[in-house]
Amino acid sequence: MSEFNTLVLYCRAGFEKECAAEISTRLSVMGIYGYPRFETGQAYVIFHCQQPGGATDAIQRLRFRDLIFTRQWFAALPLFEQLPADDRITPILASAGSLPVASELVAEVVDTTEGRELQSFARKFGSALSQALRRESILLERKRRADWRLHMLVLDGRTLWLGAAPIGNSSPWSMGILRLKFPQQAPSRSTLKLEEAWRYFIPAQRQDELLGGGLRAVDLGAAPGGWTWQLVKQNMFVIAVDNGPMSPDLMESGQVEHRREDAFTFVPPKPVDWMVCDIVDKPARVTELVLHWAENGWCRHAIFNLKLPMKQRFAETESCLGYLRDSLANAGIGFRLQARQLYHDREEITCWLSLEP
Ligand SMILES: C[S@@+](CC[C@H](N)C(=O)[O-])C[C@H]1O[C@@H](n2cnc3c(N)ncnc32)[C@H](O)[C@@H]1O
């Protein structure tokens, strides 16, 4: 793969500033410098690296899973602008020689109302471009595997970004979005956050071991029960802590004990496998609560949401997660911590703390 200077990063619309601050911070630690460009609400960020090949270097060395606010990324050729409407493919092929050999081309749009209107055009054009790239041997024949996937981000009928991402260091989902069907029996739409968190954080080969078979869980801030519903669906026994009412249907499962208590002072009768927490409160307070559970050995895993304030959202995330990491390390507690702004998250991020050795 040749020396690319530009990274294209997708994010939730409105979180461009956080996405830009995060990529700039992470890359500068690695000695890769540059500047981000974005407009608020456009749902993507462009990061221009100063060094030649900075983007190629970044996308291979920085772990995608260490980024919270980036849904998907790729290292890009310079922007294609003013493509002729009667033949867009020829000018693209003229500079496509520097792309790595790849197994597929994903045609994408930005996740905004305007962007989604281009979806059908992007799909059709993506299929025509794929055929042309296959003839040039840049795309392999179907079913042959390569280490790279090509991405095309269509901004309008004449403007697009084209580039590549390593399959092992990017999101497997188109536009970085895991689409889930809302289960009609679930008591709230929040249920999708926990389902997405498990699907994103827990590798497929560990799902049975970490979720299956009669485990025990505590759900802090559980009402009306969307997260508890997911825990029950995994056959877990759940203590649901909330002053608010739980869904009566869920209570009929016989697997849920409802405690009308304050989650910040609640003490579990015995340690559990999972603690989950979706309380709307200051992120620092929720972080302290999670730390308290970890220090007391009350759970093996925790999934928790940090609701972000309107301003300084990246700084707040860094401060809370940095504090949690430092406190656990100082206490000699082994852990793994991952965080991500999930597709089903709004003004919040979701974190997975694993306390297993
Ligand atoms: C976003 S809702 C949780 C939704 C839930 N995860 C679901 O899927 O249905 C937040 C809940 O936290 C509860 N809550 C807020 N502060 C609490 C506290 N100190 N102790 C217990 N519950 C609390 C609220 O009553 C509310 O039901």
mmCIF file of C-alpha atoms and ligand atoms in Angstrom:
data_model
loop_
_atom_site.group_PDB
_atom_site.id
_atom_site.type_symbol
_atom_site.label_atom_id
_atom_site.label_comp_id
_atom_site.label_asym_id
_atom_site.label_seq_id
_atom_site.Cartn_x
_atom_site.Cartn_y
_atom_site.Cartn_z
ATOM 1 C CA MET A 1 0.000 0.000 0.000
ATOM 2 C CA SER A 2 1.408 3.362 -1.016
ATOM 3 C CA GLU A 3 1.924 6.375 1.127
ATOM 4 C CA PHE A 4 -1.462 7.845 2.012
ATOM 5 C CA ASN A 5 -1.668 11.100 3.988
ATOM 6 C CA THR A 6 -5.359 11.329 4.737
ATOM 7 C CA LEU A 7 -7.592 9.448 7.140
ATOM 8 C CA VAL A 8 -11.373 9.465 6.776
ATOM 9 C CA LEU A 9 -13.182 8.741 10.046
ATOM 10 C CA TYR A 10 -16.942 8.231 10.476
ATOM 11 C CA CYS A 11 -18.670 9.247 13.702
ATOM 12 C CA ARG A 12 -22.086 10.039 15.127
ATOM 13 C CA ALA A 13 -23.388 13.350 13.735
ATOM 14 C CA GLY A 14 -22.629 16.045 16.325
ATOM 15 C CA PHE A 15 -19.572 14.215 17.711
ATOM 16 C CA GLU A 16 -17.061 15.376 15.087
ATOM 17 C CA LYS A 17 -15.194 17.490 17.650
ATOM 18 C CA GLU A 18 -14.707 14.472 19.931
ATOM 19 C CA CYS A 19 -13.704 12.217 17.032
ATOM 20 C CA ALA A 20 -11.173 14.833 15.864
ATOM 21 C CA ALA A 21 -9.746 15.465 19.349
ATOM 22 C CA GLU A 22 -9.403 11.747 19.973
ATOM 23 C CA ILE A 23 -7.602 10.886 16.726
ATOM 24 C CA SER A 24 -5.273 13.898 17.088
ATOM 25 C CA THR A 25 -4.419 12.903 20.665
ATOM 26 C CA ARG A 26 -3.878 9.201 19.941
ATOM 27 C CA LEU A 27 -1.729 9.845 16.858
ATOM 28 C CA SER A 28 0.438 12.530 18.410
ATOM 29 C CA VAL A 29 1.458 10.033 21.125
ATOM 30 C CA MET A 30 2.692 7.805 18.294
ATOM 31 C CA GLY A 31 4.610 10.675 16.690
ATOM 32 C CA ILE A 32 2.120 11.098 13.841
ATOM 33 C CA TYR A 33 1.121 14.732 13.534
ATOM 34 C CA GLY A 34 -1.458 16.495 11.447
ATOM 35 C CA TYR A 35 -4.691 18.425 11.603
ATOM 36 C CA PRO A 36 -8.371 17.456 11.516
ATOM 37 C CA ARG A 37 -11.000 19.093 9.330
ATOM 38 C CA PHE A 38 -14.747 18.818 9.822
ATOM 39 C CA GLU A 39 -18.030 20.647 9.961
ATOM 40 C CA THR A 40 -20.333 20.024 12.879
ATOM 41 C CA GLY A 41 -23.140 17.631 11.992
ATOM 42 C CA GLN A 42 -21.501 16.112 8.897
ATOM 43 C CA ALA A 43 -20.841 12.779 10.669
ATOM 44 C CA TYR A 44 -17.233 12.379 9.511
ATOM 45 C CA VAL A 45 -13.799 13.889 10.085
ATOM 46 C CA ILE A 46 -10.839 14.198 7.749
ATOM 47 C CA PHE A 47 -7.405 13.975 9.355
ATOM 48 C CA HIS A 48 -4.489 15.207 7.242
ATOM 49 C CA CYS A 49 -1.126 13.814 8.324
ATOM 50 C CA GLN A 50 1.962 15.979 7.920
ATOM 51 C CA GLN A 51 4.376 13.143 7.200
ATOM 52 C CA PRO A 52 4.098 11.353 3.847
ATOM 53 C CA GLY A 53 2.491 7.995 4.517
ATOM 54 C CA GLY A 54 1.197 9.130 7.906
ATOM 55 C CA ALA A 55 -2.273 7.718 7.285
ATOM 56 C CA THR A 56 -0.932 4.360 6.055
ATOM 57 C CA ASP A 57 1.227 4.184 9.157
ATOM 58 C CA ALA A 58 -1.607 5.272 11.495
ATOM 59 C CA ILE A 59 -4.200 2.822 10.251
ATOM 60 C CA GLN A 60 -1.823 -0.092 10.733
ATOM 61 C CA ARG A 61 -0.282 0.885 14.074
ATOM 62 C CA LEU A 62 -3.108 2.508 16.030
ATOM 63 C CA ARG A 63 -5.622 -0.051 17.268
ATOM 64 C CA PHE A 64 -9.082 0.721 15.912
ATOM 65 C CA ARG A 65 -10.607 -0.640 19.119
ATOM 66 C CA ASP A 66 -8.765 2.005 21.128
ATOM 67 C CA LEU A 67 -10.907 4.672 19.476
ATOM 68 C CA ILE A 68 -14.202 5.515 21.142
ATOM 69 C CA PHE A 69 -15.757 8.077 18.819
ATOM 70 C CA THR A 70 -14.702 6.593 15.435
ATOM 71 C CA ARG A 71 -17.220 4.197 13.933
ATOM 72 C CA GLN A 72 -15.143 3.321 10.884
ATOM 73 C CA TRP A 73 -11.982 4.587 9.235
ATOM 74 C CA PHE A 74 -9.857 4.264 6.124
ATOM 75 C CA ALA A 75 -6.692 5.747 4.635
ATOM 76 C CA ALA A 76 -7.701 7.698 1.551
ATOM 77 C CA LEU A 77 -6.487 8.920 -1.823
ATOM 78 C CA PRO A 78 -6.947 12.670 -2.367
ATOM 79 C CA LEU A 79 -10.624 13.672 -2.648
ATOM 80 C CA PHE A 80 -12.226 12.986 -6.035
ATOM 81 C CA GLU A 81 -14.082 16.139 -7.013
ATOM 82 C CA GLN A 82 -16.053 17.189 -10.066
ATOM 83 C CA LEU A 83 -16.148 13.679 -11.485
ATOM 84 C CA PRO A 84 -17.811 13.788 -14.916
ATOM 85 C CA ALA A 85 -21.348 12.440 -14.627
ATOM 86 C CA ASP A 86 -21.008 10.436 -17.878
ATOM 87 C CA ASP A 87 -17.788 8.645 -16.861
ATOM 88 C CA ARG A 88 -16.776 8.739 -13.228
ATOM 89 C CA ILE A 89 -14.776 5.536 -13.422
ATOM 90 C CA THR A 90 -11.915 6.537 -15.747
ATOM 91 C CA PRO A 91 -10.494 9.331 -13.521
ATOM 92 C CA ILE A 92 -10.796 7.059 -10.482
ATOM 93 C CA LEU A 93 -8.927 4.209 -12.166
ATOM 94 C CA ALA A 94 -6.176 6.648 -13.181
ATOM 95 C CA SER A 95 -5.155 7.023 -9.532
ATOM 96 C CA ALA A 96 -6.357 3.696 -8.140
ATOM 97 C CA GLY A 97 -3.013 1.979 -8.765
ATOM 98 C CA SER A 98 -1.736 2.971 -5.328
ATOM 99 C CA LEU A 99 -4.575 1.133 -3.553
ATOM 100 C CA PRO A 100 -3.664 -2.194 -1.944
ATOM 101 C CA VAL A 101 -5.055 -5.416 -3.378
ATOM 102 C CA ALA A 102 -8.347 -5.944 -1.534
ATOM 103 C CA SER A 103 -11.097 -8.489 -1.172
ATOM 104 C CA GLU A 104 -14.089 -6.157 -1.482
ATOM 105 C CA LEU A 105 -15.239 -2.579 -1.994
ATOM 106 C CA VAL A 106 -17.797 -1.179 0.440
ATOM 107 C CA ALA A 107 -19.850 1.717 -0.915
ATOM 108 C CA GLU A 108 -20.845 4.011 1.927
ATOM 109 C CA VAL A 109 -22.541 7.329 2.673
ATOM 110 C CA VAL A 110 -22.451 9.530 5.742
ATOM 111 C CA ASP A 111 -24.968 8.793 8.475
ATOM 112 C CA THR A 112 -27.065 11.953 8.084
ATOM 113 C CA THR A 113 -30.485 12.486 6.487
ATOM 114 C CA GLU A 114 -28.811 14.012 3.430
ATOM 115 C CA GLY A 115 -26.194 11.274 3.268
ATOM 116 C CA ARG A 116 -28.697 8.437 3.452
ATOM 117 C CA GLU A 117 -30.522 9.806 0.389
ATOM 118 C CA LEU A 118 -27.414 8.903 -1.646
ATOM 119 C CA GLN A 119 -27.466 5.282 -0.552
ATOM 120 C CA SER A 120 -29.026 3.818 -3.665
ATOM 121 C CA PHE A 121 -26.712 5.778 -6.001
ATOM 122 C CA ALA A 122 -23.691 4.736 -3.915
ATOM 123 C CA ARG A 123 -24.684 1.086 -4.067
ATOM 124 C CA LYS A 124 -25.127 1.113 -7.864
ATOM 125 C CA PHE A 125 -21.946 3.060 -8.502
ATOM 126 C CA GLY A 126 -20.040 0.874 -6.013
ATOM 127 C CA SER A 127 -21.001 -2.200 -7.968
ATOM 128 C CA ALA A 128 -19.858 -0.660 -11.291
ATOM 129 C CA LEU A 129 -16.580 0.494 -9.728
ATOM 130 C CA SER A 130 -16.017 -2.945 -8.186
ATOM 131 C CA GLN A 131 -16.233 -4.557 -11.601
ATOM 132 C CA ALA A 132 -13.734 -2.059 -13.010
ATOM 133 C CA LEU A 133 -11.339 -2.590 -10.081
ATOM 134 C CA ARG A 134 -11.625 -6.334 -10.529
ATOM 135 C CA ARG A 135 -10.579 -5.999 -14.159
ATOM 136 C CA GLU A 136 -7.521 -4.039 -12.941
ATOM 137 C CA SER A 137 -6.778 -6.819 -10.383
ATOM 138 C CA ILE A 138 -7.027 -4.311 -7.520
ATOM 139 C CA LEU A 139 -10.031 -6.234 -6.258
ATOM 140 C CA LEU A 140 -9.629 -9.996 -6.040
ATOM 141 C CA GLU A 141 -12.168 -12.393 -7.465
ATOM 142 C CA ARG A 142 -15.128 -13.025 -5.157
ATOM 143 C CA LYS A 143 -14.426 -15.245 -2.144
ATOM 144 C CA ARG A 144 -10.627 -14.738 -2.346
ATOM 145 C CA ARG A 145 -9.389 -13.156 0.860
ATOM 146 C CA ALA A 146 -6.988 -10.239 1.234
ATOM 147 C CA ASP A 147 -5.867 -8.208 4.246
ATOM 148 C CA TRP A 148 -7.494 -5.018 2.973
ATOM 149 C CA ARG A 149 -11.013 -3.786 2.270
ATOM 150 C CA LEU A 150 -11.668 -0.794 0.012
ATOM 151 C CA HIS A 151 -14.036 1.962 1.123
ATOM 152 C CA MET A 152 -15.776 4.542 -1.007
ATOM 153 C CA LEU A 153 -17.548 7.377 0.798
ATOM 154 C CA VAL A 154 -19.945 9.138 -1.567
ATOM 155 C CA LEU A 155 -20.548 12.795 -0.659
ATOM 156 C CA ASP A 156 -22.590 13.624 -3.774
ATOM 157 C CA GLY A 157 -22.895 12.448 -7.379
ATOM 158 C CA ARG A 158 -19.525 13.977 -8.309
ATOM 159 C CA THR A 159 -17.535 13.916 -5.083
ATOM 160 C CA LEU A 160 -16.176 10.969 -3.150
ATOM 161 C CA TRP A 161 -13.398 9.613 -0.989
ATOM 162 C CA LEU A 162 -11.788 6.289 -1.877
ATOM 163 C CA GLY A 163 -9.307 4.369 0.242
ATOM 164 C CA ALA A 164 -8.525 1.230 2.209
ATOM 165 C CA ALA A 165 -8.693 -0.183 5.720
ATOM 166 C CA PRO A 166 -7.054 -3.304 7.164
ATOM 167 C CA ILE A 167 -9.794 -5.916 7.680
ATOM 168 C CA GLY A 168 -8.294 -6.878 11.031
ATOM 169 C CA ASN A 169 -8.148 -3.287 12.291
ATOM 170 C CA SER A 170 -11.474 -1.688 11.363
ATOM 171 C CA SER A 171 -15.178 -2.261 11.864
ATOM 172 C CA PRO A 172 -16.625 -5.325 10.112
ATOM 173 C CA TRP A 173 -19.936 -3.494 9.561
ATOM 174 C CA SER A 174 -20.811 -1.182 6.679
ATOM 175 C CA MET A 175 -20.519 2.455 7.823
ATOM 176 C CA GLY A 176 -19.318 1.009 11.145
ATOM 177 C CA ILE A 177 -22.962 0.475 12.118
ATOM 178 C CA LEU A 178 -24.313 -2.695 13.685
ATOM 179 C CA ARG A 179 -28.010 -2.632 12.834
ATOM 180 C CA LEU A 180 -30.192 -4.569 15.241
ATOM 181 C CA LYS A 181 -33.887 -5.335 15.113
ATOM 182 C CA PHE A 182 -35.815 -4.063 18.102
ATOM 183 C CA PRO A 183 -37.272 -7.078 19.952
ATOM 184 C CA GLN A 184 -40.983 -6.271 20.391
ATOM 185 C CA GLN A 185 -41.194 -7.953 23.815
ATOM 186 C CA ALA A 186 -38.399 -5.785 25.293
ATOM 187 C CA PRO A 187 -39.664 -3.079 27.697
ATOM 188 C CA SER A 188 -37.547 -0.240 26.244
ATOM 189 C CA ARG A 189 -35.445 0.697 23.226
ATOM 190 C CA SER A 190 -32.410 0.940 25.535
ATOM 191 C CA THR A 191 -32.291 -2.835 25.264
ATOM 192 C CA LEU A 192 -30.422 -2.445 21.958
ATOM 193 C CA LYS A 193 -27.501 -0.719 23.697
ATOM 194 C CA LEU A 194 -26.692 -3.758 25.807
ATOM 195 C CA GLU A 195 -27.160 -6.140 22.889
ATOM 196 C CA GLU A 196 -24.854 -4.045 20.710
ATOM 197 C CA ALA A 197 -22.306 -3.736 23.535
ATOM 198 C CA TRP A 198 -22.076 -7.499 23.912
ATOM 199 C CA ARG A 199 -21.861 -8.022 20.147
ATOM 200 C CA TYR A 200 -19.120 -5.395 19.818
ATOM 201 C CA PHE A 201 -17.008 -6.098 22.890
ATOM 202 C CA ILE A 202 -17.231 -9.871 23.338
ATOM 203 C CA PRO A 203 -15.566 -11.940 20.614
ATOM 204 C CA ALA A 204 -17.975 -14.449 19.007
ATOM 205 C CA GLN A 205 -15.988 -17.431 20.310
ATOM 206 C CA ARG A 206 -16.363 -16.195 23.927
ATOM 207 C CA GLN A 207 -20.085 -15.321 23.851
ATOM 208 C CA ASP A 208 -21.254 -18.672 25.275
ATOM 209 C CA GLU A 209 -18.627 -18.702 27.991
ATOM 210 C CA LEU A 210 -19.228 -15.105 29.134
ATOM 211 C CA LEU A 211 -22.992 -14.903 28.740
ATOM 212 C CA GLY A 212 -24.498 -18.363 28.665
ATOM 213 C CA GLY A 213 -25.884 -20.671 31.265
ATOM 214 C CA GLY A 214 -27.459 -19.375 34.443
ATOM 215 C CA LEU A 215 -25.062 -16.581 35.386
ATOM 216 C CA ARG A 216 -25.972 -13.930 37.969
ATOM 217 C CA ALA A 217 -26.282 -10.231 37.311
ATOM 218 C CA VAL A 218 -27.137 -6.910 38.919
ATOM 219 C CA ASP A 219 -28.752 -4.167 36.812
ATOM 220 C CA LEU A 220 -28.293 -0.726 38.404
ATOM 221 C CA GLY A 221 -30.888 1.801 37.226
ATOM 222 C CA ALA A 222 -32.878 -1.028 35.636
ATOM 223 C CA ALA A 223 -36.398 0.336 35.061
ATOM 224 C CA PRO A 224 -38.397 -0.307 32.963
ATOM 225 C CA GLY A 225 -36.154 -3.273 32.168
ATOM 226 C CA GLY A 226 -34.653 -3.191 28.655
ATOM 227 C CA TRP A 227 -31.217 -4.259 29.903
ATOM 228 C CA THR A 228 -32.681 -6.715 32.422
ATOM 229 C CA TRP A 229 -34.635 -8.240 29.512
ATOM 230 C CA GLN A 230 -31.340 -8.939 27.704
ATOM 231 C CA LEU A 231 -29.843 -10.504 30.844
ATOM 232 C CA VAL A 232 -32.927 -12.700 31.324
ATOM 233 C CA LYS A 233 -32.783 -13.673 27.636
ATOM 234 C CA GLN A 234 -29.301 -15.032 28.368
ATOM 235 C CA ASN A 235 -30.883 -17.087 31.143
ATOM 236 C CA MET A 236 -29.293 -15.028 33.914
ATOM 237 C CA PHE A 237 -30.752 -14.393 37.373
ATOM 238 C CA VAL A 238 -30.984 -10.661 37.864
ATOM 239 C CA ILE A 239 -31.295 -8.238 40.753
ATOM 240 C CA ALA A 240 -32.839 -5.114 39.237
ATOM 241 C CA VAL A 241 -32.134 -2.011 41.322
ATOM 242 C CA ASP A 242 -34.357 1.008 40.685
ATOM 243 C CA ASN A 243 -37.015 3.026 42.482
ATOM 244 C CA GLY A 244 -39.048 3.067 39.290
ATOM 245 C CA PRO A 245 -41.427 0.285 38.182
ATOM 246 C CA MET A 246 -40.194 -2.727 36.242
ATOM 247 C CA SER A 247 -42.180 -4.182 33.357
ATOM 248 C CA PRO A 248 -44.712 -6.683 34.840
ATOM 249 C CA ASP A 249 -44.148 -9.122 31.930
ATOM 250 C CA LEU A 250 -40.455 -9.226 32.716
ATOM 251 C CA MET A 251 -41.111 -9.841 36.418
ATOM 252 C CA GLU A 252 -43.248 -12.862 35.444
ATOM 253 C CA SER A 253 -40.130 -14.610 34.130
ATOM 254 C CA GLY A 254 -39.326 -15.474 37.752
ATOM 255 C CA GLN A 255 -35.670 -14.636 37.082
ATOM 256 C CA VAL A 256 -35.794 -11.048 38.343
ATOM 257 C CA GLU A 257 -35.718 -9.696 41.874
ATOM 258 C CA HIS A 258 -36.666 -6.009 41.988
ATOM 259 C CA ARG A 259 -35.001 -3.915 44.718
ATOM 260 C CA ARG A 260 -36.321 -0.379 45.181
ATOM 261 C CA GLU A 261 -33.014 0.997 46.443
ATOM 262 C CA ASP A 262 -30.413 3.627 45.674
ATOM 263 C CA ALA A 263 -27.900 2.089 43.258
ATOM 264 C CA PHE A 264 -25.087 4.157 44.767
ATOM 265 C CA THR A 265 -25.459 2.523 48.197
ATOM 266 C CA PHE A 266 -26.749 -0.910 47.125
ATOM 267 C CA VAL A 267 -24.597 -3.857 48.260
ATOM 268 C CA PRO A 268 -25.110 -7.178 46.428
ATOM 269 C CA PRO A 269 -25.849 -10.161 48.724
ATOM 270 C CA LYS A 270 -23.011 -12.028 46.982
ATOM 271 C CA PRO A 271 -20.645 -11.346 44.087
ATOM 272 C CA VAL A 272 -22.152 -11.642 40.594
ATOM 273 C CA ASP A 273 -20.875 -12.363 37.103
ATOM 274 C CA TRP A 274 -22.238 -9.167 35.536
ATOM 275 C CA MET A 275 -22.980 -5.689 36.814
ATOM 276 C CA VAL A 276 -24.614 -3.406 34.276
ATOM 277 C CA CYS A 277 -25.443 0.244 34.827
ATOM 278 C CA ASP A 278 -27.450 2.665 32.689
ATOM 279 C CA ILE A 279 -28.029 5.381 35.293
ATOM 280 C CA VAL A 280 -28.301 8.954 34.080
ATOM 281 C CA ASP A 281 -25.886 10.766 36.397
ATOM 282 C CA LYS A 282 -22.555 12.582 36.298
ATOM 283 C CA PRO A 283 -19.951 10.408 34.522
ATOM 284 C CA ALA A 284 -17.489 10.886 37.387
ATOM 285 C CA ARG A 285 -20.060 9.582 39.869
ATOM 286 C CA VAL A 286 -20.836 6.495 37.775
ATOM 287 C CA THR A 287 -17.087 5.868 37.316
ATOM 288 C CA GLU A 288 -16.625 5.993 41.102
ATOM 289 C CA LEU A 289 -19.486 3.503 41.496
ATOM 290 C CA VAL A 290 -17.900 1.068 39.021
ATOM 291 C CA LEU A 291 -14.549 1.414 40.789
ATOM 292 C CA HIS A 292 -16.221 0.650 44.122
ATOM 293 C CA TRP A 293 -17.676 -2.576 42.673
ATOM 294 C CA ALA A 294 -14.300 -3.576 41.243
ATOM 295 C CA GLU A 295 -12.403 -2.849 44.458
ATOM 296 C CA ASN A 296 -14.883 -4.931 46.450
ATOM 297 C CA GLY A 297 -14.757 -7.823 43.979
ATOM 298 C CA TRP A 298 -18.543 -7.655 43.532
ATOM 299 C CA CYS A 299 -18.561 -8.513 39.803
ATOM 300 C CA ARG A 300 -16.432 -10.210 37.131
ATOM 301 C CA HIS A 301 -17.596 -7.925 34.340
ATOM 302 C CA ALA A 302 -19.293 -4.560 34.136
ATOM 303 C CA ILE A 303 -20.999 -2.804 31.261
ATOM 304 C CA PHE A 304 -21.776 0.807 32.034
ATOM 305 C CA ASN A 305 -22.810 3.938 30.251
ATOM 306 C CA LEU A 306 -21.221 7.314 30.793
ATOM 307 C CA LYS A 307 -23.694 10.059 29.905
ATOM 308 C CA LEU A 308 -21.609 12.849 28.462
ATOM 309 C CA PRO A 309 -22.073 16.505 29.350
ATOM 310 C CA MET A 310 -22.804 19.028 26.607
ATOM 311 C CA LYS A 311 -19.327 20.535 26.675
ATOM 312 C CA GLN A 312 -15.848 19.036 27.061
ATOM 313 C CA ARG A 313 -17.146 15.590 26.221
ATOM 314 C CA PHE A 314 -13.789 14.199 25.089
ATOM 315 C CA ALA A 315 -11.994 15.697 28.108
ATOM 316 C CA GLU A 316 -14.598 14.193 30.437
ATOM 317 C CA THR A 317 -14.209 10.759 28.815
ATOM 318 C CA GLU A 318 -10.412 10.919 29.122
ATOM 319 C CA SER A 319 -10.638 12.030 32.721
ATOM 320 C CA CYS A 320 -13.109 9.316 33.833
ATOM 321 C CA LEU A 321 -11.467 6.413 32.010
ATOM 322 C CA GLY A 322 -7.971 7.599 32.981
ATOM 323 C CA TYR A 323 -9.025 7.792 36.615
ATOM 324 C CA LEU A 324 -10.562 4.302 36.484
ATOM 325 C CA ARG A 325 -7.452 2.796 34.845
ATOM 326 C CA ASP A 326 -5.048 4.482 37.288
ATOM 327 C CA SER A 327 -7.113 3.578 40.362
ATOM 328 C CA LEU A 328 -7.421 -0.091 39.353
ATOM 329 C CA ALA A 329 -3.710 -0.306 38.543
ATOM 330 C CA ASN A 330 -2.750 1.347 41.854
ATOM 331 C CA ALA A 331 -4.982 -1.125 43.695
ATOM 332 C CA GLY A 332 -3.206 -4.010 41.925
ATOM 333 C CA ILE A 333 -6.444 -5.149 40.249
ATOM 334 C CA GLY A 334 -6.008 -6.812 36.839
ATOM 335 C CA PHE A 335 -8.483 -5.541 34.258
ATOM 336 C CA ARG A 336 -9.329 -4.862 30.624
ATOM 337 C CA LEU A 337 -11.275 -1.752 29.742
ATOM 338 C CA GLN A 338 -12.804 -0.901 26.382
ATOM 339 C CA ALA A 339 -15.139 1.943 25.477
ATOM 340 C CA ARG A 340 -17.132 2.930 22.417
ATOM 341 C CA GLN A 341 -19.859 5.246 21.355
ATOM 342 C CA LEU A 342 -22.208 2.584 20.042
ATOM 343 C CA TYR A 343 -24.635 3.157 17.186
ATOM 344 C CA HIS A 344 -27.534 2.918 19.669
ATOM 345 C CA ASP A 345 -25.871 5.331 22.106
ATOM 346 C CA ARG A 346 -26.919 8.957 21.997
ATOM 347 C CA GLU A 347 -25.102 11.557 24.130
ATOM 348 C CA GLU A 348 -23.162 8.805 25.857
ATOM 349 C CA ILE A 349 -20.551 6.104 25.546
ATOM 350 C CA THR A 350 -20.618 2.468 26.674
ATOM 351 C CA CYS A 351 -17.749 0.771 28.504
ATOM 352 C CA TRP A 352 -16.838 -2.832 29.231
ATOM 353 C CA LEU A 353 -14.684 -3.515 32.264
ATOM 354 C CA SER A 354 -13.491 -7.103 32.562
ATOM 355 C CA LEU A 355 -11.916 -8.036 35.882
ATOM 356 C CA GLU A 356 -10.958 -11.555 34.932
ATOM 357 C CA PRO A 357 -7.289 -12.448 35.309
HETATM 358 C C1 LIG B 1 -31.973 5.360 31.257
HETATM 359 S S1 LIG B 1 -32.965 4.664 32.498
HETATM 360 C C2 LIG B 1 -32.541 2.963 32.419
HETATM 361 C C3 LIG B 1 -33.177 2.246 31.298
HETATM 362 C C4 LIG B 1 -32.923 0.764 31.377
HETATM 363 N N1 LIG B 1 -31.529 0.422 31.174
HETATM 364 C C5 LIG B 1 -33.727 0.026 30.339
HETATM 365 O O1 LIG B 1 -33.131 -0.565 29.425
HETATM 366 O O2 LIG B 1 -34.966 0.000 30.415
HETATM 367 C C6 LIG B 1 -32.193 5.170 33.971
HETATM 368 C C7 LIG B 1 -32.815 4.607 35.228
HETATM 369 O O3 LIG B 1 -31.944 4.892 36.313
HETATM 370 C C8 LIG B 1 -32.724 5.051 37.452
HETATM 371 N N2 LIG B 1 -31.927 5.730 38.487
HETATM 372 C C9 LIG B 1 -31.423 6.981 38.476
HETATM 373 N N3 LIG B 1 -30.735 7.221 39.620
HETATM 374 C C10 LIG B 1 -30.812 6.074 40.345
HETATM 375 C C11 LIG B 1 -30.286 5.684 41.598
HETATM 376 N N4 LIG B 1 -29.565 6.513 42.352
HETATM 377 N N5 LIG B 1 -30.565 4.429 42.041
HETATM 378 C C12 LIG B 1 -31.292 3.579 41.306
HETATM 379 N N6 LIG B 1 -31.809 3.893 40.101
HETATM 380 C C13 LIG B 1 -31.565 5.130 39.621
HETATM 381 C C14 LIG B 1 -33.948 5.833 36.980
HETATM 382 O O4 LIG B 1 -35.026 5.614 37.849
HETATM 383 C C15 LIG B 1 -34.168 5.229 35.585
HETATM 384 O O5 LIG B 1 -35.146 4.228 35.647
#
